[in-house]
XYZ file of C-alpha atoms in Angstrom:
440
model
C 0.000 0.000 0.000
C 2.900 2.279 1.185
C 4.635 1.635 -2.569
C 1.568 2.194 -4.369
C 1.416 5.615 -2.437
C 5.045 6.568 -3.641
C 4.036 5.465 -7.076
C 0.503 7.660 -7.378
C 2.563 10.672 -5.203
C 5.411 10.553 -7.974
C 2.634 10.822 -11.029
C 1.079 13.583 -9.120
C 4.526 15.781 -9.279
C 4.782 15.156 -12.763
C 1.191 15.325 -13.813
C 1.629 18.934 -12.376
C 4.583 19.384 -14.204
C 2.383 18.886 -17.576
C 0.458 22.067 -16.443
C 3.932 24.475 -15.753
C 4.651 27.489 -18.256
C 7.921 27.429 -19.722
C 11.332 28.296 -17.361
C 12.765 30.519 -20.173
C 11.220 33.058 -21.960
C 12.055 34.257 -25.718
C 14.177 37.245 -25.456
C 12.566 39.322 -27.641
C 12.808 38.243 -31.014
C 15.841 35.353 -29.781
C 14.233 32.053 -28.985
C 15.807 30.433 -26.202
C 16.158 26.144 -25.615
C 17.207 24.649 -22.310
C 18.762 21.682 -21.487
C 19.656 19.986 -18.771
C 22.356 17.689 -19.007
C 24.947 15.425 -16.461
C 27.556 14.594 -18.995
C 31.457 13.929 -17.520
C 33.735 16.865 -18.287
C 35.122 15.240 -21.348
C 31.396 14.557 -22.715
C 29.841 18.087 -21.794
C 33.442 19.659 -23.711
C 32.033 17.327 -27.003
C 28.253 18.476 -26.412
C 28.414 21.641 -26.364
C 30.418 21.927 -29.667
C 27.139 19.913 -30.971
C 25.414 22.464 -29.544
C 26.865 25.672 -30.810
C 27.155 23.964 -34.008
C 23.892 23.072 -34.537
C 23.430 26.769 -33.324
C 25.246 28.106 -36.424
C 23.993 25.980 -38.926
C 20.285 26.421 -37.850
C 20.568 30.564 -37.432
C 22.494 30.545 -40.761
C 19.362 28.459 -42.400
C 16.982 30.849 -40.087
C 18.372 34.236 -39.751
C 14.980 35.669 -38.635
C 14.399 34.378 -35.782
C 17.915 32.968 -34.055
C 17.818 30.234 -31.884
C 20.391 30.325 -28.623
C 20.689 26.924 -26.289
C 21.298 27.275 -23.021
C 23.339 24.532 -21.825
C 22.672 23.419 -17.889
C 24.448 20.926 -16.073
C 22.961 19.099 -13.158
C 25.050 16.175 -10.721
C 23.650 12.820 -12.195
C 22.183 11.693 -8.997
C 20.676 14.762 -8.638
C 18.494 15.277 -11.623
C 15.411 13.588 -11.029
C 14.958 15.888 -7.598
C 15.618 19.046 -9.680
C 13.145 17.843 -11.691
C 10.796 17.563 -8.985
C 11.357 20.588 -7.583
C 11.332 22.367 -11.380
C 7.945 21.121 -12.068
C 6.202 22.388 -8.994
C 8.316 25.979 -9.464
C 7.676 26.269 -13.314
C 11.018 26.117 -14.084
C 11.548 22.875 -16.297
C 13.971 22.496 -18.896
C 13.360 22.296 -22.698
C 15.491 19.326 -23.057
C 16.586 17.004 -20.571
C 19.302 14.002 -20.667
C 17.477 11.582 -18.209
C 18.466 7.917 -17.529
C 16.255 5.115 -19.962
C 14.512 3.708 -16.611
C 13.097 7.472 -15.987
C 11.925 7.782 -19.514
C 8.723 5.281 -18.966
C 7.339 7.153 -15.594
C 7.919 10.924 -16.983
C 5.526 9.410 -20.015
C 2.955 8.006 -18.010
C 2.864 11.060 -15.874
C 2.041 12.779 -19.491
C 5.423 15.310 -18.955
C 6.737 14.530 -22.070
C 5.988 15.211 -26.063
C 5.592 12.286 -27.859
C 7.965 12.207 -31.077
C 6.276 10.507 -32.965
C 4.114 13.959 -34.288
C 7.610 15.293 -34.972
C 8.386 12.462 -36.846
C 10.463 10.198 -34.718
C 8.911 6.980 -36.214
C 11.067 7.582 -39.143
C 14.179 7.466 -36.985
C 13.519 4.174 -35.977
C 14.876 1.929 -38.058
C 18.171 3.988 -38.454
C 18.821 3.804 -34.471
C 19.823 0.915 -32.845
C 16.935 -0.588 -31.694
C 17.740 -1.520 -28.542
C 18.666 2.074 -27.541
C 15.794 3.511 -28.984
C 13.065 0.476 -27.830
C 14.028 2.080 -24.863
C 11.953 5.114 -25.447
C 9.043 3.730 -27.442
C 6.860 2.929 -24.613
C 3.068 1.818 -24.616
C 0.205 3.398 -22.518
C -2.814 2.274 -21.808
C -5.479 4.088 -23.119
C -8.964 5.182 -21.932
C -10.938 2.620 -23.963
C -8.646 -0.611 -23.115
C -6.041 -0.295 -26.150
C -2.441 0.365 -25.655
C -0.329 3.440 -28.002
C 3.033 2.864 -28.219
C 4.845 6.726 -28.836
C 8.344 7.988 -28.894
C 9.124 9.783 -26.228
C 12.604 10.092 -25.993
C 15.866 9.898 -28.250
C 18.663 8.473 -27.422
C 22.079 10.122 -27.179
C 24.088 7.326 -25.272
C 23.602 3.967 -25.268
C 25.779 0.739 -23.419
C 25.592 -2.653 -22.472
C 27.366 -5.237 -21.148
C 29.840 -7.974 -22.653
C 31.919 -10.798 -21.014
C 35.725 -9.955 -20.026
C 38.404 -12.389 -19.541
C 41.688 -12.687 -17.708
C 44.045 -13.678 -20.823
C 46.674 -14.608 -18.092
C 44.304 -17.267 -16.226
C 43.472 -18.487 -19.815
C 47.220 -19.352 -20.746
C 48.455 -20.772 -17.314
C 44.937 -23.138 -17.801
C 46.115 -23.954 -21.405
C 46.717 -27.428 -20.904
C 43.377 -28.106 -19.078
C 41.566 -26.333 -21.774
C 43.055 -27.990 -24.269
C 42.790 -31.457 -22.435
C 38.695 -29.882 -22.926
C 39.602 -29.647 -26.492
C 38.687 -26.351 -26.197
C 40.604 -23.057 -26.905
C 42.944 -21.219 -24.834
C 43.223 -18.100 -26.909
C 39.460 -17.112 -27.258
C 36.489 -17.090 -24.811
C 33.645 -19.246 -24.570
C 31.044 -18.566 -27.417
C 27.867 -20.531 -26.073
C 26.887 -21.098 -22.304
C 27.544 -24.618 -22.911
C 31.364 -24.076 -23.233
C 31.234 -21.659 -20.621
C 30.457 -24.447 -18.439
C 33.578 -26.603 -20.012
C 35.903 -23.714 -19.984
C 34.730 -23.183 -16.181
C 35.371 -26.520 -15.153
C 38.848 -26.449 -16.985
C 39.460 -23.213 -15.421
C 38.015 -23.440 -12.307
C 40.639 -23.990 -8.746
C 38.963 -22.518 -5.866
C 41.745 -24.388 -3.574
C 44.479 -21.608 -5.340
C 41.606 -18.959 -4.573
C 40.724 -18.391 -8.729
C 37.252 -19.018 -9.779
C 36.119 -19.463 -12.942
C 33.296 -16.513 -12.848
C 32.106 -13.703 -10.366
C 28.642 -12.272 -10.867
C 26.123 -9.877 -9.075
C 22.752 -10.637 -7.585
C 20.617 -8.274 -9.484
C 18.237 -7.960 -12.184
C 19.822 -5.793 -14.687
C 22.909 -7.580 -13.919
C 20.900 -10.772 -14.732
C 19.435 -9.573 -18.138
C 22.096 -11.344 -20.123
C 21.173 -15.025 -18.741
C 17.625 -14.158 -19.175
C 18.060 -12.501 -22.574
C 19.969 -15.439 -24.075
C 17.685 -18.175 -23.268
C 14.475 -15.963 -24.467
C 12.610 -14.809 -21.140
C 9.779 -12.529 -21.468
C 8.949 -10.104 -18.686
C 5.904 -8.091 -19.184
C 3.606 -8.076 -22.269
C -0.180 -7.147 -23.294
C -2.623 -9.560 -23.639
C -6.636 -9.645 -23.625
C -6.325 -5.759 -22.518
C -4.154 -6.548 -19.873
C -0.558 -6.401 -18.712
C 0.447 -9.436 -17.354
C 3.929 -11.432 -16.242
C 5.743 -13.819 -18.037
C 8.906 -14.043 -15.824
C 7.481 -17.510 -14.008
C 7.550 -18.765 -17.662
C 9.863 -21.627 -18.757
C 11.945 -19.592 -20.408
C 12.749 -17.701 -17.794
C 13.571 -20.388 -15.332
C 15.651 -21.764 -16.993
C 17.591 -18.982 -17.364
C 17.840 -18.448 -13.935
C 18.503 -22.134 -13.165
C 21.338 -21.826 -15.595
C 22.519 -19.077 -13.177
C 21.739 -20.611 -9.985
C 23.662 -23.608 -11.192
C 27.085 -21.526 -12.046
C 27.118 -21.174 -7.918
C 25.354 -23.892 -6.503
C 25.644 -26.652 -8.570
C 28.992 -26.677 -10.829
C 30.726 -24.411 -7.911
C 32.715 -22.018 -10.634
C 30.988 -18.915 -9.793
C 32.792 -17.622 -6.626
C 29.851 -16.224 -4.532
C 30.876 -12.382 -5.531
C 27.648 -11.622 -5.221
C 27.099 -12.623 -1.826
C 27.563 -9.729 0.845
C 31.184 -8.807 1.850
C 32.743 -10.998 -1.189
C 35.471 -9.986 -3.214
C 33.831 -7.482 -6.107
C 33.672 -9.256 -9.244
C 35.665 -5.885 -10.690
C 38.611 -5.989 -8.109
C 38.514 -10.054 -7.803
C 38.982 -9.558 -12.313
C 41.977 -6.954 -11.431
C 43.613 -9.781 -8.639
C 43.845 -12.548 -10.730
C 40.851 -14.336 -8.636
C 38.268 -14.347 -10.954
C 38.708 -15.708 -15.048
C 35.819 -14.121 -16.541
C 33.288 -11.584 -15.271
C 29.988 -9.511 -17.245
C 30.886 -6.331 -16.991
C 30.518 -2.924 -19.316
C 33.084 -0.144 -21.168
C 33.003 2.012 -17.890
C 35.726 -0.709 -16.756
C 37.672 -0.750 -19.776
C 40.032 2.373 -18.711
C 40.235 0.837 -15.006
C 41.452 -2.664 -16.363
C 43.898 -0.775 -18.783
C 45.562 1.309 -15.965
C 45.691 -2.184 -13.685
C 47.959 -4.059 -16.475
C 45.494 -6.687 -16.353
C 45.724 -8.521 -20.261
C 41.940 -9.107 -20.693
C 39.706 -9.296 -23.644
C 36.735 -9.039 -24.576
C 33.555 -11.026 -26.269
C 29.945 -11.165 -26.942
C 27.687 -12.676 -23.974
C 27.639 -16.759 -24.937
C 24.672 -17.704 -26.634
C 22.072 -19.768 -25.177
C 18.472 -20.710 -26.564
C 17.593 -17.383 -27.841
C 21.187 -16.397 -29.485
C 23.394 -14.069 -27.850
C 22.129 -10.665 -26.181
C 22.722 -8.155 -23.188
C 21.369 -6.297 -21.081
C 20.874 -2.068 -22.170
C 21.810 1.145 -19.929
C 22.247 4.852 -21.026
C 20.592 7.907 -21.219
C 18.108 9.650 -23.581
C 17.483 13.195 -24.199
C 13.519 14.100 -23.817
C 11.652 17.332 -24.619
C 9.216 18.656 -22.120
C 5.767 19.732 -22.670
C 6.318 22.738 -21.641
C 8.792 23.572 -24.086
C 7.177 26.747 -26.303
C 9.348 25.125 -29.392
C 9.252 21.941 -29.537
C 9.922 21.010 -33.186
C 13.543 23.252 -32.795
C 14.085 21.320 -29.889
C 13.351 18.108 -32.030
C 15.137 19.723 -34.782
C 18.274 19.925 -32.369
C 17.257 15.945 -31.236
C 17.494 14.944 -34.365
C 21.105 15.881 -35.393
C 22.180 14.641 -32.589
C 21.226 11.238 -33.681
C 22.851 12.230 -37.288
C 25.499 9.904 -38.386
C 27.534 13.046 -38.844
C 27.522 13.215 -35.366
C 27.746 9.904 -33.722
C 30.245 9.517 -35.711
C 32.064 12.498 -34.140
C 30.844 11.704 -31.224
C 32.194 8.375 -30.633
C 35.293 8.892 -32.244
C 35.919 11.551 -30.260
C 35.579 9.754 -26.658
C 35.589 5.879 -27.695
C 31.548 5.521 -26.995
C 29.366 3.204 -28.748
C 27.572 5.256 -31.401
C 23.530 5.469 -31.563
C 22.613 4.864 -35.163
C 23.171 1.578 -36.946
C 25.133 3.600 -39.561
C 27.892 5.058 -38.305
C 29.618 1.465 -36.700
C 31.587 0.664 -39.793
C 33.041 4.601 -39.568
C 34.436 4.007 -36.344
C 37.930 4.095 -35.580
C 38.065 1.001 -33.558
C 42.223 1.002 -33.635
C 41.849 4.022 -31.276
C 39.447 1.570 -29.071
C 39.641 -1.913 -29.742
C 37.230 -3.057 -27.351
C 34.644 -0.946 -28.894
C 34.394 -3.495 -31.823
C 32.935 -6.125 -29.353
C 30.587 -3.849 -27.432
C 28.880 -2.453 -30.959
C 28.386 -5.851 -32.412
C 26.442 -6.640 -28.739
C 24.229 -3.734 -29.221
C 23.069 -5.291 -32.290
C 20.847 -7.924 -29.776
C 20.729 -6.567 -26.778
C 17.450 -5.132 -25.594
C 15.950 -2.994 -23.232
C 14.339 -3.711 -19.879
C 10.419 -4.018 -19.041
C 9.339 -1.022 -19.755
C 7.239 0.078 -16.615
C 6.961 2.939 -14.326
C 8.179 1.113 -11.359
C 10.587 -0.721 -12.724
C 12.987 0.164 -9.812
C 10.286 -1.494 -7.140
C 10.365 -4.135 -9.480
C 13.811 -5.325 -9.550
C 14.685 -3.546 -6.290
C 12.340 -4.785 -4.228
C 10.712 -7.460 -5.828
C 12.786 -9.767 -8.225
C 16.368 -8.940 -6.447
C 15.170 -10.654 -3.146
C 13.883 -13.875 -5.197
C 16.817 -14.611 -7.142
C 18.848 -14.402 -3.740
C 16.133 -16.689 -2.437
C 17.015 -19.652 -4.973
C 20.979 -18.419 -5.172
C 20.849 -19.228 -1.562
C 19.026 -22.837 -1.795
C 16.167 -21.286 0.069
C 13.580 -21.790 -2.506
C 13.872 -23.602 -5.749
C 14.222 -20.911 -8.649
C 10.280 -21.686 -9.977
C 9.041 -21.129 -6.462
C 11.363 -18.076 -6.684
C 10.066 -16.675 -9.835
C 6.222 -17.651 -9.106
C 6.489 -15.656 -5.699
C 7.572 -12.678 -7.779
C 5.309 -12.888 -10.533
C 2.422 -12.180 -7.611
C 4.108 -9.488 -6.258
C 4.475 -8.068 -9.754
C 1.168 -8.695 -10.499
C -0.331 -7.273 -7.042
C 2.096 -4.705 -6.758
C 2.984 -2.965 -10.007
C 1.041 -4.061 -12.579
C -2.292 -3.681 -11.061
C -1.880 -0.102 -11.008
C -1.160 -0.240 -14.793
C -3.956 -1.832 -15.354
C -6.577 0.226 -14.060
């Protein structure tokens, strides 16, 4: 009941938000566009030459009425309370670089334009779809159906690969090989992961084969590979799906890593080694981990590489994070601000962009134009945006894994409850807890 309070409270806040007048007003005949944006140093150097850029081109093309941006930065963790606190002063941005999992409740809560009358839909097939699935979210609407609208574009998008410890690899070469399996590449299907584990695996010397985390995002790549479902629309109703086969045995496949083959070394447990530092120390062979490391591992002298997430069932796939930039209703031009949205998903500038600070780029086109000899590693991480896909898209998705799912995978990691008691025990609370609401 308490949750369900929080959830209705935060719609309230932004459903008030929908109603604000505009922070900036036009300086006489200058029209003015905000954003808000939490970029690093490096990143927020590159953006705002977009910016000004786009700035010159547009006022060259529109010398009437010049356009000026007016570039904002806000502390990551403290955007969505600015927000908050922006809504009920009338002082929201244009623009706004928000994390994906805030893009779903700011549309529900009706605070955002929907692209698609800008003409976002024709973007689609040009971005990469898991980056920009995670902005086409559906609503349901007043007479049972469900719209599906674009809401957001994205403007960074990353996932998550699997990293291993070349060293552990070669001074296991003659078990591996014994395997008839190869020293010099990583595992390609979660079948050989399990061979190369057990080839690789000597707890008694303190070096596991495999350190993971106990959380849902963290376990997208298990369920992803073997073809879980999470949430879907049926018979004018959301409903579950994570109790489904597919799903368990995903997570049995995971369970089993730890409990059953003992080559996962319990990093997820609290007070273990982190999978990150046990991959620096030699301890741990292979880990699931994304680019943010890459730099870290470099600077460690660590001689790792990289590979896609092995395939199981349903292929190989990931698990998606970033940010995408969204335009406020109460922006008083919206199709500039789209305008400005939609060069930054030009493969002029992705390009640019991800040359210029090693990133994976956000349209399918400009991959084979980057410089991948500057960052090798990016190769890898491009070619696993290609499958990976975005997480349920819900407004309470953090309850969800937070509160809900996190606890029952520890459940069955622990040998509490068997992994389909696990997942049936969270499909009710899903059901009771979250979904209910969206079904109303």
């Amino acid at each position: 009941m308490f949750k369900r309070f929080l959830f209705l409270s935060f719609f309230v806040i932004i459903l008030f938000c929908y109603g604000c007048v505009g922070s900036i007003d036009d300086r006489g005949d200058i029209v003015t566009i905000t954003i808000w944006e939490n970029y690093n140093n490096e990143e927020h150097d590159v953006f705002v030459r977009i910016v000004r850029d786009f700035e010159d081109r547009y006022n060259s093309n529109n010398p009437d009425i010049p356009v000026f941006f007016i570039v904002e930065r806000v502390p990551f963790d403290g955007l969505l309370p600015k927000l908050k606190t922006s809504a009920m002063t009338k002082t929201t941005p244009d623009i706004c670089r928000v994390d994906i999992a805030h893009v779903v409740p700011l549309a529900f809560g009706k605070a955002l334009f929907d692209l698609n009358q800008f003409g976002a839909e024709s973007l689609h097939a040009k971005l990469v779809p898991a980056a920009i699935n995670s902005n086409i979210i559906p609503i349901k609407q007043p007479d049972g159906t469900v719209k599906a609208g674009t809401y957001g574009l994205p403007d960074q998008t990353n996932t998550t690969v699997l990293f291993y410890n070349k060293d552990i690899f070669r001074k296991r070469k003659e078990s591996l090989l014994l395997s008839g399996l190869d020293p010099n590449r990583a595992p390609r299907t979660w079948e050989e992961f399990i061979e190369y584990s057990l080839a690789i695996n000597h707890p008694e010397e303190g070096v596991y084969a495999f350190a993971m985390n106990n959380s849902l995002w963290w376990t997208f790549p298990f369920f992803n590979t073997f073809g879980a479902e999470f949430i879907s629309f049926q018979d004018g109703q959301f409903i579950t799906r994570i109790n489904e086969p597919a799903a368990i045995a995903a997570l049995q496949f995971k369970v089993d890593l730890y409990r059953r083959y003992g080559v996962e070394a319990g990093a997820w447990q609290s007070g273990a080694l982190g999978k990150e530092q046990g991959f620096i120390n030699g301890k741990y062979a292979m880990i699931i981990t994304g680019p943010w490391m890459v730099k870290t591992f470099k600077n460690s002298g660590i001689d790792f590489g990289t590979a896609l997430i092995p395939s199981g069932p349903a292929g190989t796939s990931s698990n998606v994070g970033g940010t995408n930039m969204v335009i406020f209703k109460t922006c008083k031009h919206p199709e500039i601000a789209y305008e400005f949205l939609s060069y930054l998903v030009s493969e002029e500038v992705q390009v640019f962009w991800s040359n210029e600070l090693g990133q994976i780029p956000v349209v399918l086109s400009a991959f084979d134009k980057i410089d991948t000899s500057v960052f090798p590693e990016l190769g890898v991480f491009m070619e696993q945006m290609k499958t990976a896909q975005a997480r349920p898209l819900i407004p309470n998705y953090d309850i969800l894994e937070t509160d809900i799912v996190n606890p029952e995978m520890y459940t069955a990691l622990t040998g509490e409850k068997s992994v389909e008691d696990a997942l049936n025990a969270a499909a009710r609370m899903i059901e009771s807890e979250i979904l209910s609401i969206m079904n109303e």
